[in-house]
Amino acid sequence: MNRKKASAEILHTSNLLPTSYDSMPPAERSEWVVAALSVLGERPPASNTHRRKSTKPGVKTEKKLNILDTEASSLATVRPKASTALRKLGARTVGHLIYLFPRRHNEVVKISALSPGEDQTIVASLWEARPTQLGRSLKGTEAVFGDETGNIRIVWFNQPYLVRYFKPGRRYVLSGRISIFRGHRTMDSPSYEELTEGTALEKLVEHGHLFPIYPLTEGITQQTMRKIVREALSKAVPHAKELMPSEILQRNRLIALKKALWQAHYPDNIDAYETARRRLAFDELFVLLLRVLYFRTKSDLAESSISLFPPEGVLETFISSLPFELTNAQKRVLEEVTQDLISSKKPMSRLIQGDVGSGKTVIALAALVTAATSGFQSAIMAPTEILAEQHFLTVTSLLQGLAEPGIKQHLISIRLHPYPKPILIGLLLGNTPAKAKRELQAMLSEGTLDIVIGTHAVIQENVSIPNLSLAIVDEQHRFGVKQRAALREHGKQPHMLVMSATPIPRTLTLTLYGDLDLSTLDELPPGRQVIRTKVVGPERRSSVYDFVRREIASGKQAFFIYPLIDESDSINARATIKEHYRLSTDIFPDLQIGLLHGRMPTSEKKDVMDRFRSGELNILVSTAVVEVGIDVSNATVMLIESADRFGLAQLHQFRGRVGRGSQTSYCILIAESPSEDAKERLLAMEKIADGFELAEVDLQLRGPGDYFGTRQSGLPNLRMARLADTNLLSLARE
Ligand code: ADP
Ligand code: MG
């Protein structure tokens, strides 16, 4: 089936409806349309005649809120402090809470079978609990629990009040890390919950012996989280609406939503969990595909576009001015792009996928000069100021042979024979000096600036570009289908080109970028060397430092990526500041070490980057949150601490920052105590140089997990679906 037809059919409303639209009363119809639009991420139309009739002016209609939409703080178990923490976890409403799935489940273990180092759960009766004095001022609670296989002594530091909570003879669920204290097994400050007879928890335990372990954040404990989610489940699940028609459920052997929601949290057994996960993952993929195909259809239906047709000879001038030959892959992709640009049938919507260093910028630049010499304006947008600036530098150096002399810091001018006029290219950033900024903005809105390079924010929000015919997004995987669609609506349906270095498997590309045509740069420019990659333990750190020192002595530079401790910027910044201090005082007091983290003002970031680029700094210490998307050919070492905390895609991105020149380059991955899985993933980095191959390997190695690294990836929030769910994906697509 061709794609157009498939998307049209999926969008055919009757496929989505439990009953037919025609048979619905008007009120239900409008409700359905609003719901369907919100699934697609669209706003409902502003005016609603139907509602207007029933509303007196100035009187707000009190619409009864569905329990799913009420604030999480309305639950009895949610205290104010917890509600802040829940927000951080993305759970503002009760509905969000039932979709806040456990990170994993712990099976209940007998006391005699506990194994040190693991995070485990027991169900045990309390023998006794008493206050304990630990040191001069530290008070705690000491308790002994037992099951039919043995006893365990547990100490909670700093929590003397627990003495009053625990009652001898009662049963409790305890989860925590097992360690050895004075030769005996113990649990380190475990989470605790009483197993009272007749309660929801007790009934759940009767069935399964799998306990949910939830993601946590500051201000909320595991036991509080469990209580909150249980309350949310019992109040909200009965009101959860089944969106899928029963026909789809039956055909794909999917269980009912209500059952799936309970079982995802408190499964009867592992199989039941998998069945629940499968159902919920199907929903996620289904909605994701629906959105992608919806936008695809919208752009397919676009009436026309601007035909960008440069004067003959212009592109040849550009290509022959480059300091290198295009690779065959670049030639092919450039041809695909220019074909799209010439066509006046519909605007281009194309993704260029190519590994780090495959030379995407040249293609982008060729498209930009095509637009300029066809008499139109165009823009290229990067996600951060540093990256935008990097683009400007790259573009400036690629265009060296064509540049006109005597130009400003934010503006260059080139000549492209036989195009009669000079072409102006400007760099527009948030921190561009006010005068230059006003000048650039004026030139843009008058149509005299041909090409603008900047960040998404600056270009999209503050500027009018009347003759915009082409928008290029260097997405660094942060630009979702929604944003792409918004961009398409800018001005007169500009052509759009998205560039991505995220090496994702093809099945997934079709899903995430189903609204775009795909071009692949599957070849690196000649002469690129393989970056020597090594995974080492912390005990080798000092010899790694010696190695770095030798590289620097021979004039090279190094990146130190300092670790991803938390999703929080400020925590990561703090860790990096500390590490920067240690390196500059203890390890390399004689070297120049720069620091880069997300909490720094942009001007400071820029200053550090400039100093690293110019070679003044020997080492750049950076958090992972800051894109080190820079091209410093003199940098030969990429050292990544806590490497096991990153996804392979991210590690590969970091690695791509070295080896940009002709010198042998190295990537050193340090991991403190990686799990077996993590070790295997890291070793794949040693063996495999190709990003796409790495992606496939990762797909096979991982069950649940986060190939893309953290949230910043901007990919849709798939809680239950996994990259390996390719079967489910094709079912959803069907
Ligand atoms: P990416 O695809 O990661 O954005 P870039 O466009 O930044 O890659 O290119 C990486 C480097 O390779 C740049 O320094 C660029 O000038 C250079 N380059 C691009 N194409 C070629 C080529 N065909 N031959 C040699 N070098 C090239
Ligand atoms: Mg790039």
Short mmCIF file of N, CA, C and O in Angstrom, two decimals, residues 74-163:
data_model
loop_
_atom_site.label_atom_id
_atom_site.label_comp_id
_atom_site.label_asym_id
_atom_site.label_seq_id
_atom_site.Cartn_x
_atom_site.Cartn_y
_atom_site.Cartn_z
N SER A 74 -4.91 16.61 44.95
CA SER A 74 -6.23 16.36 45.52
C SER A 74 -6.32 14.98 46.18
O SER A 74 -7.29 14.69 46.89
N LEU A 75 -5.35 14.14 45.98
CA LEU A 75 -5.37 12.82 46.60
C LEU A 75 -5.00 12.93 48.08
O LEU A 75 -4.17 13.75 48.46
N ALA A 76 -5.63 12.08 48.90
CA ALA A 76 -5.39 12.13 50.34
C ALA A 76 -3.94 11.84 50.68
O ALA A 76 -3.38 12.37 51.64
N THR A 77 -3.31 10.99 49.92
CA THR A 77 -1.94 10.57 50.24
C THR A 77 -0.88 11.58 49.80
O THR A 77 0.28 11.41 50.11
N VAL A 78 -1.28 12.61 49.06
CA VAL A 78 -0.28 13.55 48.54
C VAL A 78 -0.16 14.79 49.42
O VAL A 78 -1.07 15.61 49.50
N ARG A 79 0.95 14.91 50.12
CA ARG A 79 1.24 16.10 50.92
C ARG A 79 1.87 17.16 50.01
O ARG A 79 2.38 16.81 48.94
N PRO A 80 1.85 18.43 50.45
CA PRO A 80 2.38 19.51 49.59
C PRO A 80 3.79 19.23 49.07
O PRO A 80 4.09 19.44 47.89
N LYS A 81 4.66 18.74 49.95
CA LYS A 81 6.04 18.50 49.54
C LYS A 81 6.10 17.44 48.42
O LYS A 81 6.83 17.59 47.44
N ALA A 82 5.27 16.40 48.61
CA ALA A 82 5.25 15.34 47.61
C ALA A 82 4.72 15.87 46.28
O ALA A 82 5.16 15.43 45.21
N SER A 83 3.80 16.81 46.33
CA SER A 83 3.21 17.24 45.07
C SER A 83 4.24 18.00 44.22
O SER A 83 4.22 17.91 43.00
N THR A 84 5.16 18.70 44.89
CA THR A 84 6.26 19.33 44.13
C THR A 84 7.14 18.26 43.48
O THR A 84 7.51 18.36 42.32
N ALA A 85 7.44 17.23 44.27
CA ALA A 85 8.28 16.15 43.74
C ALA A 85 7.59 15.45 42.57
O ALA A 85 8.22 15.12 41.56
N LEU A 86 6.29 15.24 42.69
CA LEU A 86 5.55 14.57 41.62
C LEU A 86 5.60 15.39 40.33
O LEU A 86 5.74 14.85 39.24
N ARG A 87 5.49 16.70 40.48
CA ARG A 87 5.58 17.56 39.31
C ARG A 87 6.90 17.36 38.59
O ARG A 87 6.97 17.30 37.37
N LYS A 88 7.96 17.26 39.41
CA LYS A 88 9.28 17.06 38.82
C LYS A 88 9.33 15.77 38.02
O LYS A 88 10.04 15.66 37.03
N LEU A 89 8.56 14.79 38.49
CA LEU A 89 8.54 13.51 37.78
C LEU A 89 7.55 13.54 36.62
O LEU A 89 7.31 12.53 35.97
N GLY A 90 6.95 14.68 36.41
CA GLY A 90 6.03 14.81 35.28
C GLY A 90 4.61 14.39 35.60
O GLY A 90 3.80 14.20 34.69
N ALA A 91 4.30 14.21 36.89
CA ALA A 91 2.95 13.75 37.26
C ALA A 91 2.19 14.88 37.94
O ALA A 91 2.17 14.97 39.16
N ARG A 92 1.55 15.71 37.14
CA ARG A 92 0.80 16.83 37.71
C ARG A 92 -0.60 16.39 38.10
O ARG A 92 -1.15 16.82 39.09
N THR A 93 -1.17 15.49 37.32
CA THR A 93 -2.55 15.09 37.57
C THR A 93 -2.63 13.62 37.99
O THR A 93 -1.65 12.87 37.89
N VAL A 94 -3.83 13.25 38.45
CA VAL A 94 -4.06 11.86 38.83
C VAL A 94 -3.88 10.95 37.61
O VAL A 94 -3.34 9.85 37.71
N GLY A 95 -4.30 11.44 36.46
CA GLY A 95 -4.14 10.68 35.22
C GLY A 95 -2.67 10.40 34.91
O GLY A 95 -2.31 9.30 34.48
N HIS A 96 -1.83 11.41 35.15
CA HIS A 96 -0.40 11.19 34.93
C HIS A 96 0.13 10.11 35.88
O HIS A 96 0.98 9.33 35.51
N LEU A 97 -0.40 10.12 37.10
CA LEU A 97 0.12 9.19 38.10
C LEU A 97 -0.09 7.72 37.71
O LEU A 97 0.78 6.89 37.92
N ILE A 98 -1.26 7.43 37.14
CA ILE A 98 -1.47 6.02 36.79
C ILE A 98 -0.60 5.60 35.60
O ILE A 98 -0.41 4.43 35.34
N TYR A 99 -0.08 6.61 34.91
CA TYR A 99 0.85 6.32 33.82
C TYR A 99 2.32 6.51 34.23
O TYR A 99 3.21 6.48 33.41
N LEU A 100 2.53 6.73 35.52
CA LEU A 100 3.91 6.83 36.02
C LEU A 100 4.33 5.42 36.40
O LEU A 100 4.14 4.97 37.52
N PHE A 101 4.88 4.72 35.45
CA PHE A 101 5.13 3.30 35.65
C PHE A 101 6.40 3.03 36.45
O PHE A 101 7.31 3.85 36.44
N PRO A 102 6.42 1.88 37.14
CA PRO A 102 7.62 1.52 37.91
C PRO A 102 8.83 1.39 36.99
O PRO A 102 8.70 1.02 35.82
N ARG A 103 10.00 1.70 37.55
CA ARG A 103 11.24 1.48 36.81
C ARG A 103 11.45 0.00 36.60
O ARG A 103 11.97 -0.46 35.61
N ARG A 104 11.08 -0.76 37.63
CA ARG A 104 11.17 -2.22 37.54
C ARG A 104 10.35 -2.80 38.66
O ARG A 104 9.75 -2.06 39.45
N HIS A 105 10.30 -4.12 38.73
CA HIS A 105 9.62 -4.77 39.84
C HIS A 105 10.61 -5.63 40.60
O HIS A 105 11.50 -6.22 40.01
N ASN A 106 10.44 -5.67 41.90
CA ASN A 106 11.24 -6.58 42.71
C ASN A 106 10.40 -7.79 43.07
O ASN A 106 9.27 -7.64 43.53
N GLU A 107 10.99 -8.93 42.91
CA GLU A 107 10.32 -10.14 43.34
C GLU A 107 10.56 -10.28 44.84
O GLU A 107 11.63 -9.93 45.33
N VAL A 108 9.58 -10.77 45.56
CA VAL A 108 9.79 -10.95 47.00
C VAL A 108 10.76 -12.11 47.21
O VAL A 108 10.60 -13.19 46.64
N VAL A 109 11.78 -11.84 48.04
CA VAL A 109 12.82 -12.82 48.27
C VAL A 109 12.74 -13.27 49.73
O VAL A 109 12.34 -12.48 50.59
N LYS A 110 13.08 -14.52 50.00
CA LYS A 110 13.16 -14.98 51.39
C LYS A 110 14.44 -14.43 52.02
O LYS A 110 15.45 -14.25 51.33
N ILE A 111 14.37 -14.21 53.32
CA ILE A 111 15.53 -13.60 53.99
C ILE A 111 16.82 -14.41 53.79
O ILE A 111 17.88 -13.85 53.52
N SER A 112 16.68 -15.72 53.82
CA SER A 112 17.89 -16.53 53.67
C SER A 112 18.51 -16.42 52.28
O SER A 112 19.66 -16.78 52.08
N ALA A 113 17.72 -15.92 51.32
CA ALA A 113 18.23 -15.88 49.95
C ALA A 113 18.71 -14.48 49.52
O ALA A 113 19.05 -14.27 48.36
N LEU A 114 18.72 -13.55 50.46
CA LEU A 114 19.14 -12.19 50.10
C LEU A 114 20.60 -12.18 49.66
O LEU A 114 21.44 -12.84 50.27
N SER A 115 20.89 -11.40 48.59
CA SER A 115 22.29 -11.37 48.19
C SER A 115 22.85 -9.96 48.19
O SER A 115 22.26 -9.04 47.62
N PRO A 116 23.96 -9.77 48.88
CA PRO A 116 24.58 -8.46 49.06
C PRO A 116 24.84 -7.76 47.74
O PRO A 116 25.17 -8.40 46.74
N GLY A 117 24.64 -6.45 47.75
CA GLY A 117 24.89 -5.67 46.54
C GLY A 117 23.64 -5.44 45.72
O GLY A 117 23.57 -4.53 44.92
N GLU A 118 22.62 -6.30 45.92
CA GLU A 118 21.41 -6.19 45.12
C GLU A 118 20.36 -5.34 45.84
O GLU A 118 20.39 -5.21 47.05
N ASP A 119 19.45 -4.81 45.06
CA ASP A 119 18.32 -4.10 45.61
C ASP A 119 17.15 -5.08 45.65
O ASP A 119 16.70 -5.53 44.61
N GLN A 120 16.73 -5.47 46.86
CA GLN A 120 15.74 -6.55 46.94
C GLN A 120 14.57 -6.21 47.86
O GLN A 120 14.60 -5.21 48.58
N THR A 121 13.56 -7.06 47.82
CA THR A 121 12.35 -6.84 48.61
C THR A 121 12.02 -8.09 49.42
O THR A 121 12.10 -9.21 48.92
N ILE A 122 11.66 -7.88 50.70
CA ILE A 122 11.19 -9.01 51.51
C ILE A 122 9.83 -8.67 52.11
O ILE A 122 9.46 -7.49 52.20
N VAL A 123 9.09 -9.71 52.47
CA VAL A 123 7.89 -9.52 53.28
C VAL A 123 8.18 -10.24 54.59
O VAL A 123 8.45 -11.44 54.60
N ALA A 124 8.19 -9.50 55.72
CA ALA A 124 8.62 -10.11 56.97
C ALA A 124 7.85 -9.53 58.15
O ALA A 124 7.30 -8.42 58.07
N SER A 125 7.81 -10.32 59.27
CA SER A 125 7.13 -9.85 60.48
C SER A 125 8.15 -9.20 61.40
O SER A 125 9.31 -9.60 61.46
N LEU A 126 7.64 -8.21 62.14
CA LEU A 126 8.54 -7.51 63.05
C LEU A 126 8.65 -8.27 64.38
O LEU A 126 7.63 -8.63 64.99
N TRP A 127 9.87 -8.53 64.83
CA TRP A 127 10.08 -9.08 66.18
C TRP A 127 10.10 -7.93 67.18
O TRP A 127 9.35 -7.89 68.12
N GLU A 128 11.01 -7.00 66.96
CA GLU A 128 11.06 -5.85 67.86
C GLU A 128 11.73 -4.66 67.18
O GLU A 128 12.51 -4.82 66.25
N ALA A 129 11.36 -3.46 67.69
CA ALA A 129 12.00 -2.24 67.19
C ALA A 129 12.35 -1.37 68.39
O ALA A 129 11.56 -1.26 69.32
N ARG A 130 13.57 -0.83 68.39
CA ARG A 130 13.91 0.08 69.50
C ARG A 130 14.78 1.23 69.02
O ARG A 130 15.43 1.12 67.97
N PRO A 131 14.75 2.33 69.80
CA PRO A 131 15.60 3.46 69.42
C PRO A 131 17.06 3.09 69.59
O PRO A 131 17.40 2.26 70.43
N THR A 132 17.89 3.71 68.82
CA THR A 132 19.30 3.41 68.95
C THR A 132 20.12 4.68 68.82
O THR A 132 19.71 5.63 68.14
N GLN A 133 21.21 4.70 69.55
CA GLN A 133 22.08 5.87 69.54
C GLN A 133 23.28 5.54 68.67
O GLN A 133 24.01 4.60 68.95
N LEU A 134 23.48 6.29 67.63
CA LEU A 134 24.62 6.02 66.75
C LEU A 134 25.52 7.24 66.79
O LEU A 134 25.21 8.25 66.20
N GLY A 135 26.59 7.15 67.55
CA GLY A 135 27.44 8.32 67.70
C GLY A 135 26.79 9.29 68.67
O GLY A 135 25.76 8.98 69.28
N ARG A 136 27.35 10.53 68.79
CA ARG A 136 26.90 11.41 69.85
C ARG A 136 25.50 11.95 69.63
O ARG A 136 24.67 11.97 70.51
N SER A 137 25.23 12.39 68.39
CA SER A 137 23.93 13.05 68.21
C SER A 137 23.00 12.30 67.26
O SER A 137 21.83 12.63 67.14
N LEU A 138 23.53 11.31 66.61
CA LEU A 138 22.73 10.63 65.59
C LEU A 138 21.84 9.58 66.24
O LEU A 138 22.31 8.63 66.86
N LYS A 139 20.53 9.79 66.09
CA LYS A 139 19.60 8.79 66.63
C LYS A 139 18.99 8.01 65.48
O LYS A 139 18.86 8.52 64.38
N GLY A 140 18.60 6.79 65.79
CA GLY A 140 18.00 5.99 64.74
C GLY A 140 17.05 4.96 65.30
O GLY A 140 16.72 4.97 66.48
N THR A 141 16.59 4.09 64.42
CA THR A 141 15.72 3.00 64.83
C THR A 141 16.36 1.70 64.39
O THR A 141 16.83 1.59 63.27
N GLU A 142 16.36 0.75 65.34
CA GLU A 142 16.91 -0.56 65.01
C GLU A 142 15.78 -1.57 65.14
O GLU A 142 15.04 -1.55 66.12
N ALA A 143 15.65 -2.44 64.16
CA ALA A 143 14.54 -3.39 64.21
C ALA A 143 14.98 -4.75 63.70
O ALA A 143 15.90 -4.85 62.88
N VAL A 144 14.32 -5.79 64.24
CA VAL A 144 14.61 -7.14 63.76
C VAL A 144 13.34 -7.71 63.14
O VAL A 144 12.27 -7.67 63.74
N PHE A 145 13.47 -8.19 61.91
CA PHE A 145 12.35 -8.79 61.18
C PHE A 145 12.66 -10.26 60.91
O PHE A 145 13.83 -10.64 60.85
N GLY A 146 11.62 -11.03 60.70
CA GLY A 146 11.87 -12.43 60.37
C GLY A 146 10.83 -13.00 59.42
O GLY A 146 9.69 -12.53 59.37
N ASP A 147 11.24 -13.98 58.62
CA ASP A 147 10.27 -14.80 57.89
C ASP A 147 10.61 -16.26 58.19
O ASP A 147 11.45 -16.52 59.06
N GLU A 148 10.00 -17.21 57.48
CA GLU A 148 10.21 -18.61 57.86
C GLU A 148 11.63 -19.10 57.59
O GLU A 148 12.01 -20.18 58.01
N THR A 149 12.44 -18.27 56.93
CA THR A 149 13.80 -18.74 56.62
C THR A 149 14.87 -18.09 57.48
O THR A 149 16.03 -18.49 57.45
N GLY A 150 14.52 -17.05 58.24
CA GLY A 150 15.56 -16.42 59.06
C GLY A 150 15.19 -15.02 59.50
O GLY A 150 14.06 -14.55 59.25
N ASN A 151 16.13 -14.36 60.15
CA ASN A 151 15.92 -13.02 60.68
C ASN A 151 16.90 -12.04 60.05
O ASN A 151 17.95 -12.43 59.55
N ILE A 152 16.52 -10.76 60.13
CA ILE A 152 17.42 -9.73 59.62
C ILE A 152 17.31 -8.49 60.51
O ILE A 152 16.23 -8.13 60.97
N ARG A 153 18.48 -7.90 60.82
CA ARG A 153 18.51 -6.71 61.66
C ARG A 153 18.72 -5.52 60.73
O ARG A 153 19.59 -5.50 59.88
N ILE A 154 17.85 -4.51 60.91
CA ILE A 154 17.90 -3.35 60.01
C ILE A 154 17.96 -2.07 60.83
O ILE A 154 17.28 -1.95 61.85
N VAL A 155 18.80 -1.13 60.41
CA VAL A 155 18.91 0.16 61.11
C VAL A 155 18.51 1.28 60.16
O VAL A 155 18.93 1.32 59.01
N TRP A 156 17.61 2.14 60.68
CA TRP A 156 17.30 3.38 59.94
C TRP A 156 17.99 4.53 60.65
O TRP A 156 17.68 4.82 61.81
N PHE A 157 18.93 5.16 60.01
CA PHE A 157 19.62 6.28 60.63
C PHE A 157 18.71 7.49 60.64
O PHE A 157 17.90 7.67 59.73
N ASN A 158 18.87 8.33 61.67
CA ASN A 158 18.18 9.61 61.63
C ASN A 158 16.67 9.54 61.70
O ASN A 158 16.00 10.52 61.47
N GLN A 159 16.12 8.36 61.92
CA GLN A 159 14.66 8.27 61.90
C GLN A 159 14.15 7.60 63.18
O GLN A 159 13.51 6.55 63.11
N PRO A 160 14.42 8.23 64.34
CA PRO A 160 14.02 7.60 65.60
C PRO A 160 12.50 7.42 65.72
O PRO A 160 12.04 6.51 66.40
N TYR A 161 11.75 8.26 65.00
CA TYR A 161 10.28 8.18 65.09
C TYR A 161 9.70 6.89 64.54
O TYR A 161 8.56 6.55 64.78
N LEU A 162 10.52 6.13 63.79
CA LEU A 162 10.01 4.88 63.22
C LEU A 162 9.68 3.86 64.30
O LEU A 162 8.89 2.94 64.08
N VAL A 163 10.31 4.05 65.49
CA VAL A 163 10.03 3.13 66.60
C VAL A 163 8.53 3.06 66.85
O VAL A 163 7.98 2.00 67.11
#
